[in-house]
PDB file of C-alpha atoms in Angstrom:
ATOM      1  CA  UNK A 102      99.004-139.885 172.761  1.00 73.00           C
ATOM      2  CA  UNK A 103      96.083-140.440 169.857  1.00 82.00           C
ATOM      3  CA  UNK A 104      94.610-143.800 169.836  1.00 85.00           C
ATOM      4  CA  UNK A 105      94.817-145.169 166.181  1.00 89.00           C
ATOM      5  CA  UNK A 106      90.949-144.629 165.190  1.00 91.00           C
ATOM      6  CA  UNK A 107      92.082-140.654 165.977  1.00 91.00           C
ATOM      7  CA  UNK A 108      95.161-140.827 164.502  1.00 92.00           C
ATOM      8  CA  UNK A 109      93.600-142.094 161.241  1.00 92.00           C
ATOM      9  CA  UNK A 110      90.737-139.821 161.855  1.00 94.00           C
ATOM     10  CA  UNK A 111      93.152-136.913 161.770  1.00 93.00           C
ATOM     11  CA  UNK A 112      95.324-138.286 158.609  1.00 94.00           C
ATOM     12  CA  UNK A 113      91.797-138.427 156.721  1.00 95.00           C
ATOM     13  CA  UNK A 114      90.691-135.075 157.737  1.00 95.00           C
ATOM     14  CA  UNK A 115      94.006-133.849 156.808  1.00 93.00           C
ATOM     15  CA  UNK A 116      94.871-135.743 153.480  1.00 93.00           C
ATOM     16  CA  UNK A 117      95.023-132.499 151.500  1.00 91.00           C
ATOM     17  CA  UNK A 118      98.437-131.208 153.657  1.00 91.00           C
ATOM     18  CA  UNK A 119     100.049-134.762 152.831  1.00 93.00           C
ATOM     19  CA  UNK A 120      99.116-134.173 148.939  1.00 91.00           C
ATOM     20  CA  UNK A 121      99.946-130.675 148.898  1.00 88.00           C
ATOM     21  CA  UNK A 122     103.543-131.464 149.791  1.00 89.00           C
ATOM     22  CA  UNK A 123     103.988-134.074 147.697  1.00 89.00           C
ATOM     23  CA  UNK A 124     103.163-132.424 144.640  1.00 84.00           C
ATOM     24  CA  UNK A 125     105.351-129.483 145.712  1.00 83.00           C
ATOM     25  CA  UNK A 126     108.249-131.317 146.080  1.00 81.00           C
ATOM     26  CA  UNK A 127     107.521-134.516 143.633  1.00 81.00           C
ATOM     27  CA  UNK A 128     107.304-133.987 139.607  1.00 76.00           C
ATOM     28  CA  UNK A 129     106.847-137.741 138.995  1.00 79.00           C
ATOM     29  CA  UNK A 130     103.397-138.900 139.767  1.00 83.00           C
ATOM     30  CA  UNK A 131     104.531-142.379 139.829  1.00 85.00           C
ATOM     31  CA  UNK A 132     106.533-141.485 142.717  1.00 87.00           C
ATOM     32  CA  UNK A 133     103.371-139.771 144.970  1.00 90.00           C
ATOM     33  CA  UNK A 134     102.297-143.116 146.565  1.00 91.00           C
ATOM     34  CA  UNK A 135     105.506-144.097 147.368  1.00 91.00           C
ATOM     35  CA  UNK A 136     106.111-140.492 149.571  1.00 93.00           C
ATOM     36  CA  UNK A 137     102.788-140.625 150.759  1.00 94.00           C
ATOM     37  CA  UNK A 138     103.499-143.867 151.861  1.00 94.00           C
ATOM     38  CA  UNK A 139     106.623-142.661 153.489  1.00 94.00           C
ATOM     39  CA  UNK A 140     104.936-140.073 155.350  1.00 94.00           C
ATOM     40  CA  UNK A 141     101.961-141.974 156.468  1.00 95.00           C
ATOM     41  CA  UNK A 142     104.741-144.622 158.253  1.00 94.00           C
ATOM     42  CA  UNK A 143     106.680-141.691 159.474  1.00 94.00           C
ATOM     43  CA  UNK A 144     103.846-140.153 161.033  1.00 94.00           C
ATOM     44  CA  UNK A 145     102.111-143.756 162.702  1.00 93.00           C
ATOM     45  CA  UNK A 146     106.397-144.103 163.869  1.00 92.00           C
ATOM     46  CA  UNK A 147     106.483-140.628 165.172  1.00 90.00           C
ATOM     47  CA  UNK A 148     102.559-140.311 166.926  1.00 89.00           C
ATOM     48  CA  UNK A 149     104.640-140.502 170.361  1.00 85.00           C
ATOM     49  CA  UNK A 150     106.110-136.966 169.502  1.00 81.00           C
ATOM     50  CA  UNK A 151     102.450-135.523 169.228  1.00 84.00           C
ATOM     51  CA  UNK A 152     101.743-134.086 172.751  1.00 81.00           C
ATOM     52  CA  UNK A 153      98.515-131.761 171.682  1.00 81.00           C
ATOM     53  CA  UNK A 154     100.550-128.518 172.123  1.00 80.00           C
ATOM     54  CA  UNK A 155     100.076-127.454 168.686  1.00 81.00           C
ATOM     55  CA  UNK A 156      97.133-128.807 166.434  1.00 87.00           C
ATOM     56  CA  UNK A 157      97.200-132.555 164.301  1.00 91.00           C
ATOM     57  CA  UNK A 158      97.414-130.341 161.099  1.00 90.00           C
ATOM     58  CA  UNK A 159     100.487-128.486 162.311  1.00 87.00           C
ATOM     59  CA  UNK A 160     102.177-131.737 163.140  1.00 90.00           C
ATOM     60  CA  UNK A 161     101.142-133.035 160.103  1.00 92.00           C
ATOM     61  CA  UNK A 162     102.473-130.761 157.951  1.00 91.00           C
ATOM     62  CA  UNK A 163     105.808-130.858 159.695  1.00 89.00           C
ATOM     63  CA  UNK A 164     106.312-134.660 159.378  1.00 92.00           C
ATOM     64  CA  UNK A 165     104.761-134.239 155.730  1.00 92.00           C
ATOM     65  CA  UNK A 166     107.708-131.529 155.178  1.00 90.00           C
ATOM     66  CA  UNK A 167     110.639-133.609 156.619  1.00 88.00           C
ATOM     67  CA  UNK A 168     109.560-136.938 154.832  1.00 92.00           C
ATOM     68  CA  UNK A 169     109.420-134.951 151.413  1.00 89.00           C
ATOM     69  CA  UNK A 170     112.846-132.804 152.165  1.00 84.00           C
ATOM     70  CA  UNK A 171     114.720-136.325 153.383  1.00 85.00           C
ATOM     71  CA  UNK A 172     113.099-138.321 150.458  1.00 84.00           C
ATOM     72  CA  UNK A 173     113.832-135.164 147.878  1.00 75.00           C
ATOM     73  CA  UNK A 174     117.373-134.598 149.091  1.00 74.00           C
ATOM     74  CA  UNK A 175     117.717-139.176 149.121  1.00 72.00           C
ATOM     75  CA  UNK A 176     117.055-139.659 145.579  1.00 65.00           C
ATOM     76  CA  UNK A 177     119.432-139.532 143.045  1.00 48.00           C
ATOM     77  CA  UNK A 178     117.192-138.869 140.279  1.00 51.00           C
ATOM     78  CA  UNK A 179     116.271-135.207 141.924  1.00 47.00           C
ATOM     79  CA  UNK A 180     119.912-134.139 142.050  1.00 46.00           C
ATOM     80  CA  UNK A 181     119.661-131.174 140.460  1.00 43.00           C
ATOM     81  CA  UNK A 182     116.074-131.504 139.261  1.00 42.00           C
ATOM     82  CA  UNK A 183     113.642-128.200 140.167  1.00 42.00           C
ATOM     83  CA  UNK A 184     110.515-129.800 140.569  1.00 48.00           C
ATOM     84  CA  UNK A 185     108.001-127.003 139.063  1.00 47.00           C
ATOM     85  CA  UNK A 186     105.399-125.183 141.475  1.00 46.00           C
ATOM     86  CA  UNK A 187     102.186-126.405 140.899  1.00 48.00           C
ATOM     87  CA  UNK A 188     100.456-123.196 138.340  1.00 46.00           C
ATOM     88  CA  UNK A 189      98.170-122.285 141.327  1.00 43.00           C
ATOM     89  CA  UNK A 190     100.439-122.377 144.012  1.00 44.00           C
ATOM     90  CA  UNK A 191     100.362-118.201 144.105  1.00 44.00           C
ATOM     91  CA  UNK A 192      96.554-117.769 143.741  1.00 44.00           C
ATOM     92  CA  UNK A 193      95.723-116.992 139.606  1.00 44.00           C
ATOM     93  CA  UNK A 194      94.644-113.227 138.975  1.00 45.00           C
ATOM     94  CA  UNK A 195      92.197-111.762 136.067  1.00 49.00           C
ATOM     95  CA  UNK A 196      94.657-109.454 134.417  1.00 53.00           C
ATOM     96  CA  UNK A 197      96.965-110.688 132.014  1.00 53.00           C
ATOM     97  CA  UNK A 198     100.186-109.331 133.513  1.00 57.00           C
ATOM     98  CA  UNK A 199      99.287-110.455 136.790  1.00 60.00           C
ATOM     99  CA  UNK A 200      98.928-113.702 134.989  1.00 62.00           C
ATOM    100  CA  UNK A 201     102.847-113.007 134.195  1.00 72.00           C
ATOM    101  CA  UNK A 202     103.760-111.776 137.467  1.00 71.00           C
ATOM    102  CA  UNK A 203     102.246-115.152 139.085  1.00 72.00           C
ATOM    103  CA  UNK A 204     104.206-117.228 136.743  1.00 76.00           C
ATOM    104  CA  UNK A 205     107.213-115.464 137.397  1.00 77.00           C
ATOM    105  CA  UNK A 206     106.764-115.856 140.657  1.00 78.00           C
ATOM    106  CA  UNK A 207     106.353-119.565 140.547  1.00 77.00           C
ATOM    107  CA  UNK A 208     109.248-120.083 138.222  1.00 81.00           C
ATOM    108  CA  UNK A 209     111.188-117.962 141.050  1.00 82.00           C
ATOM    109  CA  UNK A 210     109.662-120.379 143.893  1.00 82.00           C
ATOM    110  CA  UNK A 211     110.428-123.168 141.727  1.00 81.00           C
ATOM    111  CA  UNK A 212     113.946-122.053 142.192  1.00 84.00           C
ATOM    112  CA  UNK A 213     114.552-122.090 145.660  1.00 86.00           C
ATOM    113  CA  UNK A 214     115.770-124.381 148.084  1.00 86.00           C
ATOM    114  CA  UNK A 215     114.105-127.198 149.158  1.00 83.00           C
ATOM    115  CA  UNK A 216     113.590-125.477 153.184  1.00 86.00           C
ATOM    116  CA  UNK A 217     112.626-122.141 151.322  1.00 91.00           C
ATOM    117  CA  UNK A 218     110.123-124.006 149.284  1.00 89.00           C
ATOM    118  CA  UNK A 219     108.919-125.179 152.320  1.00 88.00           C
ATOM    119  CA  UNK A 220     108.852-121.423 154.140  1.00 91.00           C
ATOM    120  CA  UNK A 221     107.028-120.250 151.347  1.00 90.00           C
ATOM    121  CA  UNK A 222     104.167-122.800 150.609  1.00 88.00           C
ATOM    122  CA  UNK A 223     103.189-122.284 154.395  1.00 89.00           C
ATOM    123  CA  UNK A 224     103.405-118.401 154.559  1.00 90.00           C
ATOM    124  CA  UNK A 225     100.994-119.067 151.741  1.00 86.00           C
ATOM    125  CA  UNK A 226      98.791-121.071 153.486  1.00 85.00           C
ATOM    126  CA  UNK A 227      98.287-118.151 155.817  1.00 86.00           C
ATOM    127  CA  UNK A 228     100.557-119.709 158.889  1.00 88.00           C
ATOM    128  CA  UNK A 229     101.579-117.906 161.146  1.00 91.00           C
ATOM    129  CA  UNK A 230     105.591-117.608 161.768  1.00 93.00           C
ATOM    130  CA  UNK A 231     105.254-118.953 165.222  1.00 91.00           C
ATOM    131  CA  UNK A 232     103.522-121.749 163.542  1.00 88.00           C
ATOM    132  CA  UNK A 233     105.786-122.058 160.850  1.00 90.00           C
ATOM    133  CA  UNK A 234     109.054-121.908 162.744  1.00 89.00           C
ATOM    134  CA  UNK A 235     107.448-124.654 164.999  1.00 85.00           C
ATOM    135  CA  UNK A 236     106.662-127.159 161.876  1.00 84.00           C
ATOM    136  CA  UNK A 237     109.974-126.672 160.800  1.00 85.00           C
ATOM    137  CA  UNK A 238     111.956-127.170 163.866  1.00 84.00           C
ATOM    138  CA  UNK A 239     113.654-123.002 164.036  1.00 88.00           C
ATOM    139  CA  UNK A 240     113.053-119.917 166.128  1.00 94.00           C
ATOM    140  CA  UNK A 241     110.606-117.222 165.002  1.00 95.00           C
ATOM    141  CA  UNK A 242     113.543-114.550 165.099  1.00 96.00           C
ATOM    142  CA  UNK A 243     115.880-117.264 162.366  1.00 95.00           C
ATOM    143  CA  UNK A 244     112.846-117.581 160.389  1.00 95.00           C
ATOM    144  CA  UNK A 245     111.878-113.803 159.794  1.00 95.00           C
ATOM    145  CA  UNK A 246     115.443-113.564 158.719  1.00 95.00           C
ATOM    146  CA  UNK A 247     114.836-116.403 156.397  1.00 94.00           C
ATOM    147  CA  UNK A 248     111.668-114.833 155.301  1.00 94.00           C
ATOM    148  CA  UNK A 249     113.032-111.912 154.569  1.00 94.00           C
ATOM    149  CA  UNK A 250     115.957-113.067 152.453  1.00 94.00           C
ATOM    150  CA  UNK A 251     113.789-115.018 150.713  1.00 93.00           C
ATOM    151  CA  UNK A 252     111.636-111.975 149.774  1.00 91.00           C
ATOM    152  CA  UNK A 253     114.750-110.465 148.477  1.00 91.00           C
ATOM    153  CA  UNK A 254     115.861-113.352 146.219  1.00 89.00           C
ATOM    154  CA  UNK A 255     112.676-113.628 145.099  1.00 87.00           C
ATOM    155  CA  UNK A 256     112.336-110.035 144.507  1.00 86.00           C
ATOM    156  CA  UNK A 257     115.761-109.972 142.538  1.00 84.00           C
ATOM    157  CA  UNK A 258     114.905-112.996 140.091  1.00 78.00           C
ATOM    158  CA  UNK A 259     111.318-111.194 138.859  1.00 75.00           C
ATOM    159  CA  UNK A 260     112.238-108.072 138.476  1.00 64.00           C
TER     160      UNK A 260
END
């Protein structure tokens, strides 16, 4: 178990996962403290369940994801709200119909469920599945079958 100087060590280090999620999942800024506050007490309640087997950031990121679904999914004022992908969430591109394409894509992304958003920020974060299916609690054969569904919804909104 991490002593508390590591554990805030490793939130510090990390603080750009927590905020990353947040303004994935969040459109009101007014309510980014509150679910960073939420994950911050979810992950000092849940250090216990950190054995070292996969790294801080990993286990970060998963308790990040689960606060944000739970809160996301808890508040009424989300029901049926997209929250909009942040404009660089698929990495910006020089020509102008790339330009499109990324926006498309977003606006697809922006449509998904709350889990798939989740899938696909990490894929692009360059995680691997084995990494991904462990931060989000599934096995690596249920989430290439996720992954690739979600490739073909996405694929069948943009084009």
């Amino acid at each position: 178990m991490l002593s508390e100087a590591e554990f805030i060590e490793g939130v510090r280090e990390h603080e750009n996962i927590i905020w990353k999620v947040i303004s994935v999942y969040l459109d009101n800024p007014d309510e980014h403290e509150d679910l960073r506050q939420e994950i911050l007490l979810n992950a000092w309640k849940g250090i216990r369940t950190f054995r070292g087997e996969s790294k801080f950031s990993t286990w970060l990121y998963r308790v990040a994801l689960n606060t944000a679904i739970t809160f996301y999914k808890k508040d009424k004022k989300h029901q049926g709200v997209h929250k909009s992908m942040p404009d660089n969430f698929v990495e910006p591109v020089d020509e102008p119909a790339d330009h499109e394409n990324r926006l498309a894509m977003n606006e697809a992304i922006d449509r998904l469920s709350t889990i798939d958003k989740a899938v696909v920020m990490l894929y692009l974060d360059d995680y691997s599945y084995p990494e991904i299916a462990d931060m989000l609690g599934i096995t690596v054969n249920n989430l290439a079958v996720k992954m690739n569904r979600i490739k073909w919804r996405l694929k069948q909104k943009i084009v």
